[in-house]
Amino acid sequence: MSSGSSFGTLYRVTTFGESHCAGVGAIVDGCPPGLNLTEDDLQTQLTRRRPGQSKVNTPRDEKDRVTILSGTENGVTLGTPIGLLVANEDQRPKDYGEMNTIPRPSHADYTYQMKYGVRASSGGGRSSARETIGRVAAGAIAEKWLRETFGVEIVAWVSACGEIEAQNINPETIRREEVDANIIRCPDLAAADTMIQKVTQLRDEGDSIGGVLTCVARNVPAGWGEPVFDKLEAKLAQAMMSIPATKGFEVGTGFAAARMTGSDHNDPFVMKGTRLGTLTNHSGGIQGGISNGEPILFRLAIKPPATISKAQSTADFDGTPQVLAAKGRHDPFVVNRAVPIVETMAALVLMDMALIQQSRVRPGRV
Amino acid sequence: MSSGSSFGTLYRVTTFGESHCAGVGAIVDGCPPGLNLTEDDLQTQLTRRRPGQSKVNTPRDEKDRVTILSGTENGVTLGTPIGLLVANEDQRPKDYGEMNTIPRPSHADYTYQMKYGVRASSGGGRSSARETIGRVAAGAIAEKWLRETFGVEIVAWVSACGEIEAQNINPETIRREEVDANIIRCPDLAAADTMIQKVTQLRDEGDSIGGVLTCVARNVPAGWGEPVFDKLEAKLAQAMMSIPATKGFEVGTGFAAARMTGSDHNDPFVMKGTRLGTLTNHSGGIQGGISNGEPILFRLAIKPPATISKAQSTADFDGTPQVLAAKGRHDPFVVNRAVPIVETMAALVLMDMALIQQSRVRPGRV
Amino acid sequence: MSSGSSFGTLYRVTTFGESHCAGVGAIVDGCPPGLNLTEDDLQTQLTRRRPGQSKVNTPRDEKDRVTILSGTENGVTLGTPIGLLVANEDQRPKDYGEMNTIPRPSHADYTYQMKYGVRASSGGGRSSARETIGRVAAGAIAEKWLRETFGVEIVAWVSACGEIEAQNINPETIRREEVDANIIRCPDLAAADTMIQKVTQLRDEGDSIGGVLTCVARNVPAGWGEPVFDKLEAKLAQAMMSIPATKGFEVGTGFAAARMTGSDHNDPFVMKGTRLGTLTNHSGGIQGGISNGEPILFRLAIKPPATISKAQSTADFDGTPQVLAAKGRHDPFVVNRAVPIVETMAALVLMDMALIQQSRVRPGRV
Amino acid sequence: MSSGSSFGTLYRVTTFGESHCAGVGAIVDGCPPGLNLTEDDLQTQLTRRRPGQSKVNTPRDEKDRVTILSGTENGVTLGTPIGLLVANEDQRPKDYGEMNTIPRPSHADYTYQMKYGVRASSGGGRSSARETIGRVAAGAIAEKWLRETFGVEIVAWVSACGEIEAQNINPETIRREEVDANIIRCPDLAAADTMIQKVTQLRDEGDSIGGVLTCVARNVPAGWGEPVFDKLEAKLAQAMMSIPATKGFEVGTGFAAARMTGSDHNDPFVMKGTRLGTLTNHSGGIQGGISNGEPILFRLAIKPPATISKAQSTADFDGTPQVLAAKGRHDPFVVNRAVPIVETMAALVLMDMALIQQSRVRPGRV
């Protein structure tokens, strides 16, 4: 836990790997036995995450094929730890010559050097987007278990790119197929077109742009989330803010809640079929840190990628002024690639909470 | 950890207590030995947190005097766990008759019932603001250690109340004395006056209002924060989103980053005295999850308090429509009371990260 | 966790307190809701643990009355953390003058000083037997839950005092009433008499004596214990070796297994009523780190108390030779007082394992 | 943590893998940066652990070559997680036909089935000796760090095989070269010969035999170990009792302490060069859960291997009486193979304690 590469209590993932080592991956400890599971179950989200998918992202093309090293037999989980490995195709550290002396502005080159006194030649070490592969694979298992056990559906999409905001997306019904219908993963097609234009233009200028991602988790039963420090929104916030490039997190009304009165913001209770629900969902499906049965809704702010080919005035490690223009081509926009990362990280949080809540149920009481 | 009442790895606080039990408090495990510490060191922040301080908050008046039960002798920490206790003055559960049948909208009454199948007569159990006493006491110790060991200064203030936003507050210089100069803890005096008017008016209407809180931590050395899941911003996000009523968290530019280009957002490096710093601080003092030596800056959205005396149409536990108007007087605004909670929670995160980073340093290398 | 004052994952106890601070106690996080619980449920084991009970122990008489500070209402657990406090009656550090300069041989005075650079005037800090109060109270709750939920019965007794060994005690049937029938807690009455004589004699000589304690846990279902590092015997070993003065732990045949062949040691399976059991129980109820449904059996070696009034040649902190004879009267034997500590520590391990195992059970599968 | 595949707080190892999956391995999180490290540093202990080394062990011959997947560059640790992988050469589950219906007596076949409701065709899942590969690799890194940073030397050896006990081995000077001088790893050559004869005879009879292993850790500074639950002997006990087939653990005098008086057992202080030491070392280098600077001494009881080819009367899963004689050839003795496992597990405990203790030291104080 304490060195930061593990997440979760009962469903616990530990990841490893940098950009140019032999491979990246994870160990999942605590997956319940008896779940049908093969590599194909993980590959879908890994493939959605990988680079080289479209003109709005980096043209690097890596297959990111995952191998399950342990923990299953005959396609069924054994209850033992699941080892997951994705080989790095390009293990030769690139020519990062300049970066060795000039830390990229707003990247992790400088802070890794200050923290460890040594760093990978590829720069920001574990801040690399490749690190997220292990979590996506681990979270894809959690998604499957949540779906099969509780019918939980998690869907994320790009809701803003720069100043362009998507309109009229219904979190109660939106499906992944609609999200994946265009390369920028914004289900508002008109907005998507404008976004793609914007990103393409900035890419051509060697620049990058930020955006907002929205996520919903439907069919989460009431009762998940642990007071006090492990409130559902608190663990979601940690999970989301641990994704590279995130700058903000909000649940339900989020920052808009700051401008509302209690009488406007409160969600009145109302009967929904056989369960008690709420008329509005300003709470985003969480009250007092515990799920209330309504859709869980949250949003993330993602900053523009720091590595740009446009020239920047900055300084090297010695403090000498320098001009830096990153070589090669880089992601001008990452919010669309963050979609599967956010979904699977949400699954990691929810599954852990589900298992903890199950531990309270006395045998025979359910 | 897993039931949520503990926070931190090496500086680890575990809290207990509801509204009407015998007392609330905490155990702090992992405080280094040799720190001068008496109850007075904790009382300042506890007193800033307590209710009954002004017309913009609840008139309940509790002294909240803390007792150090263990872990110190002759005013010095021993390195052993520090037991902290604040007695509850009013241990008789109030007449919560209505709440037993009508869950308060957007409060935790309903979710606690669904989670545990039983709940305290006072309603939302550990979602009560009294729960925060333990953390504030524990965090006040961390603040002292951070200040004495590294010169760290943490200051939070109210930056918005409803639509009223504070202007021209300099995070590099703002002091707690300026924050405490008015009852609403907004160092922009003109804005503060308008805020107080607004809150007073809503209080008279039996309503409440949300707001935004900004916090800075200065003099944090470069190198704190653990990749990947325990990035500094991720643990700050968890810590902040674990505070009752928070709906959003952002670091540095936050959601504004979503609308920026990389060339605008990147913080160029520049020599600052003998250390490498950044010209701008859009990153909020954190890059790749690790502090970079610049001031750490973050903001919280806090929703309007859910318990209001204004009549609300809602339903009881059985789903029957009811009208609920909370009896007694309640906080119309809590952002100002959150100030010491945010500061001490930030201290909990930073101290834990500092100790973990210290563990890496080989004896004799520093 | 990392500073050592917490134990358990889902049923997690954190303790605080030294000999002469204001009080000792614990927080129990993760106790399931709906358990009937009052102070009386905890007091029985606390009273069995307290000093001043007989001539074979220290004559100090402390009442050790426990207060439940939180986590219950109307005698029922709420699922929230249970705060537990026992006030120290004598908070004035005694005249430990000599100990300040002469570390007691085989006590913790020296190591606490080396570890923390400061220490309590009463000497060995948290190595004091008073520290165990918090765990006993927390473990007594676990015992109750285990008994009511699964019918688990845990019984410990003194099986050896010096070279005197108890004979013919049947772990399948032994009851606490039989254990408590004499002051030395050895259910072999003839051996008990000889033990009492031995201890009394050594007490009069200002000396002390070690012994062995045996413990059985009956009705533990098959399936508890987590491979690999948290094997049931591994967590029991940690729990038991964390009790002051323990020098050895063995499960089932223990060290005798080293002299056996596989064909003699293996426990053949055989039908026992409706479940598969084993004909012998050399395994002590655990195979591969997981309970197999047979009684769990283990033994502890406990050293003679280090604080004796007999004169000892030793050295002070500066290394100057000194003769030390402890003032006052001390426990000449502690194995009988360890009985409730061992039982409750075993309960802490078993309850945590039970909850973790329950988390795997899908709703509806039981 | 809670599913048992992780160990340690700051130096934290998580392992994965069964007998016939694709591979076994581990992730080490928290290794300090700047340590010179290549596969060769790990291979020595892995090779000492592997099967097929001599006639007293199983003739299966596996190379067990380890690959470092991440966390180092140019042979130096980066401070990031170290991924470790050893491929399984034989991934086809053998013909375990009988075991599918007849659980091996005193093995883990039955308990894994009861715990998970499913199990690997090879039987006892993670109770397989192959699981220990991950820990040995991780512990070998810890050994190197401990040796280079503090000069810590850890040496284990076989001190008993059945009733044959080794004599005259000096824990203050014994070296690994002496231990490895014969195939049974007993540095008393006369005893070693008799042991080898004994094991060979039992192997020919299709039987097996238990034994005792002794371990010393020298040059451990005073001050390591965390009161209360993470006392040094408590974590060592957990670590050792987590090794397959262990039945007992003792530190210092161990069970012999039960027969001693305090005046005999206490270790008087005496000046040793420039530090305070003890004249005797009955404490085994630990007092109050904290190292005192003397050699740390402990012993393990290891049972005879459960899988034997000699016919045993037992029952199948349905309770029907059966006779079982394991096919193939199996280890008749495992204590000698446990030597590197015990040494590396001790290193895992000590390194974690060292890092935790370092976290307390304020910069500049050392």
Tab-separated table of C-alpha atoms in Angstrom, chain B residues 24-317:
chain	number	residue	atom	x	y	z
B	24	VAL	CA	-15.633	10.977	20.003
B	25	GLY	CA	-11.934	10.714	19.376
B	26	ALA	CA	-9.059	9.018	17.662
B	27	ILE	CA	-5.899	7.024	17.997
B	28	VAL	CA	-2.845	8.346	16.189
B	29	ASP	CA	-0.315	5.610	15.532
B	30	GLY	CA	3.080	6.425	14.120
B	31	CYS	CA	3.739	9.916	15.434
B	32	PRO	CA	7.529	10.242	15.702
B	33	PRO	CA	8.947	10.518	19.221
B	34	GLY	CA	10.370	13.713	20.622
B	35	LEU	CA	7.687	16.145	19.465
B	36	ASN	CA	6.603	18.661	22.100
B	37	LEU	CA	2.870	18.171	22.440
B	38	THR	CA	0.129	19.166	24.858
B	39	GLU	CA	-3.637	19.474	24.600
B	40	ASP	CA	-3.250	23.176	23.801
B	41	ASP	CA	-1.591	22.280	20.517
B	42	LEU	CA	-4.767	20.479	19.465
B	43	GLN	CA	-7.316	22.786	20.984
B	44	THR	CA	-6.841	25.687	18.596
B	45	GLN	CA	-8.090	23.808	15.573
B	46	LEU	CA	-10.801	22.005	17.586
B	47	THR	CA	-12.087	25.331	18.774
B	48	ARG	CA	-12.091	26.738	15.251
B	49	ARG	CA	-14.120	23.704	14.199
B	50	ARG	CA	-16.717	23.657	16.991
B	51	PRO	CA	-20.292	24.824	16.565
B	52	GLY	CA	-21.817	27.842	18.250
B	53	GLN	CA	-19.271	30.343	17.056
B	54	SER	CA	-21.401	32.830	15.184
B	55	LYS	CA	-24.739	33.709	13.671
B	56	VAL	CA	-23.831	32.077	10.367
B	57	ASN	CA	-23.575	28.687	12.006
B	58	THR	CA	-25.549	26.457	14.332
B	59	PRO	CA	-26.096	27.995	17.776
B	60	ARG	CA	-25.315	24.693	19.548
B	61	ASP	CA	-22.464	25.426	21.905
B	62	GLU	CA	-20.099	22.622	22.749
B	63	LYS	CA	-16.704	23.122	24.309
B	64	ASP	CA	-15.024	20.173	22.626
B	65	ARG	CA	-12.143	19.985	25.084
B	66	VAL	CA	-9.695	17.272	24.101
B	67	THR	CA	-7.805	14.972	26.455
B	68	ILE	CA	-4.585	13.227	25.432
B	69	LEU	CA	-5.026	9.768	26.943
B	70	SER	CA	-1.649	8.282	26.069
B	71	GLY	CA	1.493	8.579	23.990
B	72	THR	CA	3.080	11.576	25.679
B	73	GLU	CA	4.926	12.140	28.928
B	74	ASN	CA	6.082	15.462	30.270
B	75	GLY	CA	4.678	17.091	27.150
B	76	VAL	CA	6.763	15.066	24.719
B	77	THR	CA	5.595	12.337	22.346
B	78	LEU	CA	6.943	8.870	23.118
B	79	GLY	CA	6.502	7.372	19.632
B	80	THR	CA	3.647	5.236	20.982
B	81	PRO	CA	-0.017	5.659	19.977
B	82	ILE	CA	-1.678	8.888	21.030
B	83	GLY	CA	-5.194	8.335	22.352
B	84	LEU	CA	-7.477	11.364	21.953
B	85	LEU	CA	-10.886	11.847	23.565
B	86	VAL	CA	-13.528	14.569	23.434
B	87	ALA	CA	-16.542	13.831	25.626
B	88	ASN	CA	-19.978	14.418	24.145
B	89	GLU	CA	-21.752	16.889	26.393
B	90	ASP	CA	-25.217	15.879	25.304
B	91	GLN	CA	-25.353	12.125	25.270
B	92	ARG	CA	-29.136	11.844	25.286
B	93	PRO	CA	-30.382	11.195	21.782
B	94	LYS	CA	-32.731	14.095	20.997
B	95	ASP	CA	-36.265	13.688	19.906
B	96	TYR	CA	-35.582	12.463	16.435
B	97	GLY	CA	-39.070	11.008	16.230
B	98	GLU	CA	-39.825	12.082	12.704
B	99	MET	CA	-36.452	11.063	11.359
B	100	ASN	CA	-37.086	7.530	12.513
B	101	THR	CA	-39.767	7.237	9.904
B	102	ILE	CA	-38.866	9.963	7.399
B	103	PRO	CA	-35.297	9.845	6.098
B	104	ARG	CA	-33.987	13.372	5.580
B	105	PRO	CA	-33.523	14.116	1.864
B	106	SER	CA	-29.857	14.109	0.794
B	107	HIS	CA	-28.793	13.095	4.294
B	108	ALA	CA	-27.380	9.725	5.330
B	109	ASP	CA	-30.407	8.408	7.245
B	110	TYR	CA	-31.549	6.216	4.390
B	111	THR	CA	-28.167	4.882	3.302
B	112	TYR	CA	-27.047	3.983	6.846
B	113	GLN	CA	-30.279	2.056	7.295
B	114	MET	CA	-29.737	0.212	4.008
B	115	LYS	CA	-26.092	-0.519	4.754
B	116	TYR	CA	-26.294	-1.701	8.344
B	117	GLY	CA	-29.941	-2.665	8.845
B	118	VAL	CA	-29.812	-0.648	12.061
B	119	ARG	CA	-28.872	2.934	12.808
B	120	ALA	CA	-28.369	5.433	15.569
B	121	SER	CA	-31.526	7.243	16.650
B	122	SER	CA	-29.810	10.501	15.775
B	123	GLY	CA	-29.891	9.565	12.137
B	124	GLY	CA	-26.878	9.494	9.933
B	125	GLY	CA	-24.466	7.828	12.327
B	126	ARG	CA	-20.896	8.574	11.428
B	127	SER	CA	-21.942	11.099	8.794
B	128	SER	CA	-22.428	13.541	11.671
B	129	ALA	CA	-20.108	16.534	11.701
B	130	ARG	CA	-19.022	15.481	15.194
B	131	GLU	CA	-17.121	12.608	13.650
B	132	THR	CA	-14.623	15.117	12.267
B	133	ILE	CA	-13.364	15.993	15.763
B	134	GLY	CA	-11.049	13.006	15.876
B	135	ARG	CA	-9.454	13.866	12.571
B	136	VAL	CA	-9.013	17.510	13.423
B	137	ALA	CA	-7.206	16.606	16.638
B	138	ALA	CA	-5.008	14.073	14.839
B	139	GLY	CA	-4.330	16.469	12.000
B	140	ALA	CA	-3.371	19.257	14.382
B	141	ILE	CA	-0.506	17.070	15.604
B	142	ALA	CA	0.562	16.507	12.013
B	143	GLU	CA	0.425	20.244	11.341
B	144	LYS	CA	2.742	20.881	14.254
B	145	TRP	CA	5.242	18.243	13.149
B	146	LEU	CA	5.186	19.494	9.537
B	147	ARG	CA	5.682	23.072	10.646
B	148	GLU	CA	8.537	22.303	13.015
B	149	THR	CA	10.295	19.807	10.748
B	150	PHE	CA	9.849	21.392	7.318
B	151	GLY	CA	8.260	24.801	7.894
B	152	VAL	CA	5.084	23.682	6.131
B	153	GLU	CA	2.217	26.212	6.362
B	154	ILE	CA	-1.338	25.182	5.522
B	155	VAL	CA	-4.064	27.832	5.146
B	156	ALA	CA	-7.655	27.352	3.960
B	157	TRP	CA	-10.380	29.941	3.431
B	158	VAL	CA	-13.883	30.409	2.054
B	159	SER	CA	-13.542	31.453	-1.579
B	160	ALA	CA	-17.206	31.306	-2.559
B	161	CYS	CA	-20.614	31.275	-0.895
B	162	GLY	CA	-23.349	30.569	-3.405
B	163	GLU	CA	-22.615	32.839	-6.331
B	164	ILE	CA	-20.501	35.258	-4.324
B	165	GLU	CA	-16.837	34.764	-5.070
B	166	ALA	CA	-13.859	36.146	-3.184
B	167	GLN	CA	-11.321	38.161	-5.169
B	168	ASN	CA	-7.616	38.926	-4.923
B	169	ILE	CA	-6.461	36.467	-2.328
B	170	ASN	CA	-2.779	35.627	-2.672
B	171	PRO	CA	-2.114	31.999	-1.779
B	172	GLU	CA	1.584	32.685	-1.428
B	173	THR	CA	1.063	35.003	1.511
B	174	ILE	CA	-2.391	34.491	3.011
B	175	ARG	CA	-2.340	33.839	6.803
B	176	ARG	CA	-4.846	32.207	9.167
B	177	GLU	CA	-5.206	35.452	11.074
B	178	GLU	CA	-6.612	37.074	7.946
B	179	VAL	CA	-8.957	34.170	7.413
B	180	ASP	CA	-10.272	34.326	10.961
B	181	ALA	CA	-10.763	38.093	10.814
B	182	ASN	CA	-14.444	37.587	10.016
B	183	ILE	CA	-17.005	34.973	10.974
B	184	ILE	CA	-17.389	33.568	7.489
B	185	ARG	CA	-13.630	33.098	7.048
B	186	CYS	CA	-13.353	34.871	3.738
B	187	PRO	CA	-10.289	37.148	3.589
B	188	ASP	CA	-11.910	39.331	0.906
B	189	LEU	CA	-13.760	41.606	3.314
B	190	ALA	CA	-16.245	43.002	0.813
B	191	ALA	CA	-17.189	39.557	-0.370
B	192	ALA	CA	-17.341	38.385	3.256
B	193	ASP	CA	-19.959	41.014	4.104
B	194	THR	CA	-22.147	39.993	1.187
B	195	MET	CA	-21.723	36.336	2.090
B	196	ILE	CA	-22.753	36.944	5.701
B	197	GLN	CA	-25.857	38.816	4.508
B	198	LYS	CA	-26.707	35.982	2.143
B	199	VAL	CA	-26.289	33.268	4.779
B	200	THR	CA	-28.245	35.210	7.381
B	201	GLN	CA	-31.113	35.676	4.962
B	202	LEU	CA	-31.213	31.977	4.026
B	203	ARG	CA	-30.996	31.013	7.698
B	204	ASP	CA	-34.056	33.135	8.357
B	205	GLU	CA	-35.841	31.368	5.519
B	206	GLY	CA	-34.952	27.981	7.026
B	207	ASP	CA	-32.765	27.263	4.029
B	208	SER	CA	-29.039	26.717	3.465
B	209	ILE	CA	-26.355	27.470	0.882
B	210	GLY	CA	-23.216	25.836	-0.539
B	211	GLY	CA	-19.794	27.242	-1.243
B	212	VAL	CA	-16.203	26.739	-2.224
B	213	LEU	CA	-13.140	26.429	-0.022
B	214	THR	CA	-9.585	26.998	-1.229
B	215	CYS	CA	-6.489	25.661	0.513
B	216	VAL	CA	-2.759	26.186	0.095
B	217	ALA	CA	0.164	24.248	1.581
B	218	ARG	CA	3.418	26.154	1.385
B	219	ASN	CA	7.017	24.969	1.852
B	220	VAL	CA	6.280	21.374	0.956
B	221	PRO	CA	9.586	19.978	-0.327
B	222	ALA	CA	9.777	18.337	-3.748
B	223	GLY	CA	9.433	14.557	-3.633
B	224	TRP	CA	6.332	13.816	-1.550
B	225	GLY	CA	3.582	11.572	-2.954
B	226	GLU	CA	3.653	7.920	-3.998
B	227	PRO	CA	3.001	6.749	-7.528
B	228	VAL	CA	0.625	5.253	-8.703
B	229	PHE	CA	-2.513	4.976	-6.620
B	230	ASP	CA	-1.260	7.169	-3.811
B	231	LYS	CA	-0.351	10.157	-5.919
B	232	LEU	CA	-0.350	13.255	-3.754
B	233	GLU	CA	-3.421	14.684	-5.504
B	234	ALA	CA	-5.191	11.304	-5.257
B	235	LYS	CA	-4.720	11.050	-1.493
B	236	LEU	CA	-5.667	14.713	-1.079
B	237	ALA	CA	-8.780	14.031	-3.140
B	238	GLN	CA	-9.704	11.059	-0.955
B	239	ALA	CA	-9.033	13.050	2.204
B	240	MET	CA	-11.111	16.009	1.064
B	241	MET	CA	-13.972	14.026	-0.440
B	242	SER	CA	-14.201	12.150	2.872
B	243	ILE	CA	-15.251	15.372	4.582
B	244	PRO	CA	-19.051	15.513	4.935
B	245	ALA	CA	-20.891	17.543	2.246
B	246	THR	CA	-18.030	17.780	-0.249
B	247	LYS	CA	-19.068	17.332	-3.878
B	248	GLY	CA	-15.956	18.280	-5.808
B	249	PHE	CA	-12.189	18.563	-5.631
B	250	GLU	CA	-9.724	20.213	-7.930
B	251	VAL	CA	-5.975	20.793	-7.834
B	252	GLY	CA	-4.187	23.662	-9.568
B	253	THR	CA	-6.244	24.791	-12.535
B	254	GLY	CA	-8.755	22.007	-11.905
B	255	PHE	CA	-11.760	22.023	-14.217
B	256	ALA	CA	-10.405	25.117	-15.945
B	257	ALA	CA	-7.595	22.902	-17.282
B	258	ALA	CA	-10.151	21.174	-19.469
B	259	ARG	CA	-10.488	24.330	-21.535
B	260	MET	CA	-6.775	25.042	-21.916
B	261	THR	CA	-4.141	24.082	-24.458
B	262	GLY	CA	-0.918	22.414	-23.449
B	263	SER	CA	1.156	25.408	-24.460
B	264	ASP	CA	-0.905	27.600	-22.128
B	265	HIS	CA	-1.160	25.106	-19.302
B	266	ASN	CA	2.424	23.878	-19.029
B	267	ASP	CA	4.446	25.433	-16.202
B	268	PRO	CA	7.902	26.371	-17.542
B	269	PHE	CA	10.854	25.698	-15.268
B	270	VAL	CA	12.861	28.616	-13.975
B	271	MET	CA	15.523	29.085	-11.315
B	272	LYS	CA	14.097	30.314	-7.994
B	273	GLY	CA	16.978	31.102	-5.666
B	274	THR	CA	18.866	27.839	-5.313
B	275	ARG	CA	16.097	25.529	-6.451
B	276	LEU	CA	14.387	24.832	-9.736
B	277	GLY	CA	10.831	26.160	-9.668
B	278	THR	CA	8.079	26.912	-12.128
B	279	LEU	CA	7.077	30.268	-13.570
B	280	THR	CA	3.361	29.555	-13.319
B	281	ASN	CA	1.701	27.050	-10.993
B	282	HIS	CA	-1.153	25.579	-13.030
B	283	SER	CA	-0.055	22.209	-11.714
B	284	GLY	CA	-0.904	23.258	-8.156
B	285	GLY	CA	2.467	22.127	-6.863
B	286	ILE	CA	2.118	18.507	-7.991
B	287	GLN	CA	3.449	16.803	-11.122
B	288	GLY	CA	3.122	13.079	-11.759
B	289	GLY	CA	1.612	12.688	-8.298
B	290	ILE	CA	4.700	14.096	-6.572
B	291	SER	CA	5.196	17.533	-5.024
B	292	ASN	CA	7.491	19.825	-7.026
B	293	GLY	CA	8.310	22.398	-4.364
B	294	GLU	CA	5.736	24.986	-5.454
B	295	PRO	CA	2.718	25.806	-3.238
B	296	ILE	CA	0.152	23.018	-3.261
B	297	LEU	CA	-3.196	24.496	-4.228
B	298	PHE	CA	-6.598	22.846	-4.223
B	299	ARG	CA	-10.284	23.720	-3.985
B	300	LEU	CA	-13.368	21.953	-2.650
B	301	ALA	CA	-17.019	22.290	-3.562
B	302	ILE	CA	-19.255	21.978	-0.512
B	303	LYS	CA	-22.969	21.480	-0.926
B	304	PRO	CA	-25.673	23.290	1.046
B	305	PRO	CA	-26.415	21.488	4.346
B	306	ALA	CA	-29.191	18.934	3.854
B	307	THR	CA	-30.996	19.484	7.139
B	308	ILE	CA	-33.246	22.516	6.662
B	309	SER	CA	-36.321	23.718	8.509
B	310	LYS	CA	-38.073	24.756	5.299
B	311	ALA	CA	-40.821	22.278	4.448
B	312	GLN	CA	-39.878	19.608	1.890
B	313	SER	CA	-42.103	17.137	0.084
B	314	THR	CA	-40.550	13.704	0.379
B	315	ALA	CA	-41.473	10.149	1.440
B	316	ASP	CA	-41.052	8.071	4.586
B	317	PHE	CA	-39.219	4.719	4.728
